[in-house]
Short mmCIF file of C-alpha atoms in Angstrom, two decimals:
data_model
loop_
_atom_site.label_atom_id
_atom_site.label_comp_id
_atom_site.label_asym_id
_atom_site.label_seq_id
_atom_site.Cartn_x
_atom_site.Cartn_y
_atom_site.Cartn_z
CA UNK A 141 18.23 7.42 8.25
CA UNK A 142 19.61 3.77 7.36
CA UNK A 143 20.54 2.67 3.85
CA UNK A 144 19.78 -1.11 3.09
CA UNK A 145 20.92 -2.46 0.04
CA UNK A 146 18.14 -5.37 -1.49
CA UNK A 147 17.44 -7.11 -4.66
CA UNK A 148 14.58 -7.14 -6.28
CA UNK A 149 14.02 -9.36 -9.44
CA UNK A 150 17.84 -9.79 -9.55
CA UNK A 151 18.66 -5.23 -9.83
CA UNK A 152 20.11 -4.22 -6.66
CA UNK A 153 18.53 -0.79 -4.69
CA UNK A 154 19.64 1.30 -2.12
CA UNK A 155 16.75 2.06 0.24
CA UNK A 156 16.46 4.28 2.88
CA UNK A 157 14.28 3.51 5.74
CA UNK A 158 14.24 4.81 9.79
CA UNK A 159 15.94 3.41 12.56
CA UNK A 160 14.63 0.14 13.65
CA UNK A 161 12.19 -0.40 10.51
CA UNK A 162 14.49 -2.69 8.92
CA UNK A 163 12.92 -6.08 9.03
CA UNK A 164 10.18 -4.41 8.14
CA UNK A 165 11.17 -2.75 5.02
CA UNK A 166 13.40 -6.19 4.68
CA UNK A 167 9.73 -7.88 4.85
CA UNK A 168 8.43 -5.66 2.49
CA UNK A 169 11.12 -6.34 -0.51
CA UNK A 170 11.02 -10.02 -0.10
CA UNK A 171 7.17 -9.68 -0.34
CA UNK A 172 7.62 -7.45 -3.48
CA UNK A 173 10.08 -9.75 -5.07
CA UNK A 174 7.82 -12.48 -4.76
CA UNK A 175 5.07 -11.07 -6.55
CA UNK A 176 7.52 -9.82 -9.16
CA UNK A 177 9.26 -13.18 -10.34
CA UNK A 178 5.69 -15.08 -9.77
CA UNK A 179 4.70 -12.40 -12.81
CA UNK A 180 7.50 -12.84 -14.60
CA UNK A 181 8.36 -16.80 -14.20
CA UNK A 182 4.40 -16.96 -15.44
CA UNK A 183 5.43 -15.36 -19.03
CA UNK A 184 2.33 -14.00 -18.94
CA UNK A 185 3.71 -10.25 -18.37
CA UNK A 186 6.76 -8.78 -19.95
CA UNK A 187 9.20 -5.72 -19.21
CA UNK A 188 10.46 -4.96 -15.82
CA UNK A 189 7.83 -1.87 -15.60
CA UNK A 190 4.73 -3.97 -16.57
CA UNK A 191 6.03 -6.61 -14.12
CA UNK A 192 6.02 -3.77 -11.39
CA UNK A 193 2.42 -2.20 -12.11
CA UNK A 194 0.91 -5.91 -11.88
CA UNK A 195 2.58 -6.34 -8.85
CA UNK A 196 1.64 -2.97 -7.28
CA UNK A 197 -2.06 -3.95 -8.12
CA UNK A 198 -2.18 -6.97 -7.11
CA UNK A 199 -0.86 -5.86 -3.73
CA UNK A 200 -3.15 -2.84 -3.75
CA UNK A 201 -5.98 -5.12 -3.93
CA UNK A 202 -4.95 -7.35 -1.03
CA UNK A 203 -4.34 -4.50 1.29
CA UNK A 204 -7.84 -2.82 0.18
CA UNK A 205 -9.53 -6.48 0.98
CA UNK A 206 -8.00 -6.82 4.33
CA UNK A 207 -10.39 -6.87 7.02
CA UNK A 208 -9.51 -6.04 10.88
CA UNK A 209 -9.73 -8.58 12.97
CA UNK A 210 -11.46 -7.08 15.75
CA UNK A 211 -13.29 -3.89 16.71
CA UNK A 212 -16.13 -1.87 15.40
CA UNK A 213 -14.84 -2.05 11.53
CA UNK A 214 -14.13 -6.29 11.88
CA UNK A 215 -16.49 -6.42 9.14
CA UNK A 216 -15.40 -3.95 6.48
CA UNK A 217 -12.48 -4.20 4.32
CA UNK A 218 -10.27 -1.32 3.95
CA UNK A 219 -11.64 0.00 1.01
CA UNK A 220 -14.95 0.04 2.34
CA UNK A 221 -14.06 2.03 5.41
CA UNK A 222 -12.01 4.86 3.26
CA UNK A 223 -15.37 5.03 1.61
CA UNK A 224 -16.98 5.57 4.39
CA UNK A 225 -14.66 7.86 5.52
CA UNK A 226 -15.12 10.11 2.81
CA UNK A 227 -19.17 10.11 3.21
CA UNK A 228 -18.61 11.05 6.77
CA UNK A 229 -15.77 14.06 5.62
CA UNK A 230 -18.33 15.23 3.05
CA UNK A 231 -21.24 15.12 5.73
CA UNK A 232 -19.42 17.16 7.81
CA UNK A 233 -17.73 19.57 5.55
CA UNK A 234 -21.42 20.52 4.47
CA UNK A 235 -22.86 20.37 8.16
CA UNK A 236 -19.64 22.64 9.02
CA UNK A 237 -19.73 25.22 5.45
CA UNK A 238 -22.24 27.39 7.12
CA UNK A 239 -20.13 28.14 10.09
CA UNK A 240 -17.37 29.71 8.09
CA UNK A 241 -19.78 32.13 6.89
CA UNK A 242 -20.38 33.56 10.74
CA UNK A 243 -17.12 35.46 11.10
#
């Protein structure tokens, strides 16, 4: 495990992340802190916390409306295909229930 110290909105952290995922998790804060002081420079949303859960939404939402760029899915966002994945688990847990019963 590697320790990387970051700011974010001006506090420092000390994160832990895996060998070799640094850039990524270097990515990640600078991403963060972005959406964070574009909240906050706005003065629409105050207190560090509220700051954070607007942030964590808005991101949310752009991860749940990204769409893959190729394959089978290229036309679903992500959100769409966990709810499809939970019609197909539910399909198949009934389709599967009576099978427990055999033993």
């Amino acid at each position: 495990m590697i320790y990387l110290d970051v700011t974010i909105m001006g506090q420092p952290y000390r994160l832990a992340c895996k060998e070799g995922e640094q850039a990524t998790l270097r990515d990640a804060v600078r991403y963060l802190d972005g959406k964070m002081t574009v909240l906050r420079d706005s003065g629409k949303v105050k207190g560090n916390d509220r700051i954070a859960v607007m942030a964590a939404l808005s991101v949310a939402a752009e991860f749940l409306s990204v769409k893959s760029p190729q394959g089978p899915l290229s036309d679903m966002s992500m959100l769409e295909v966990k709810q499809k994945l939970e019609v197909m688990h539910s399909v198949l847990d009934k389709a599967l229930a009576p099978q427990e019963n055999l033993s």
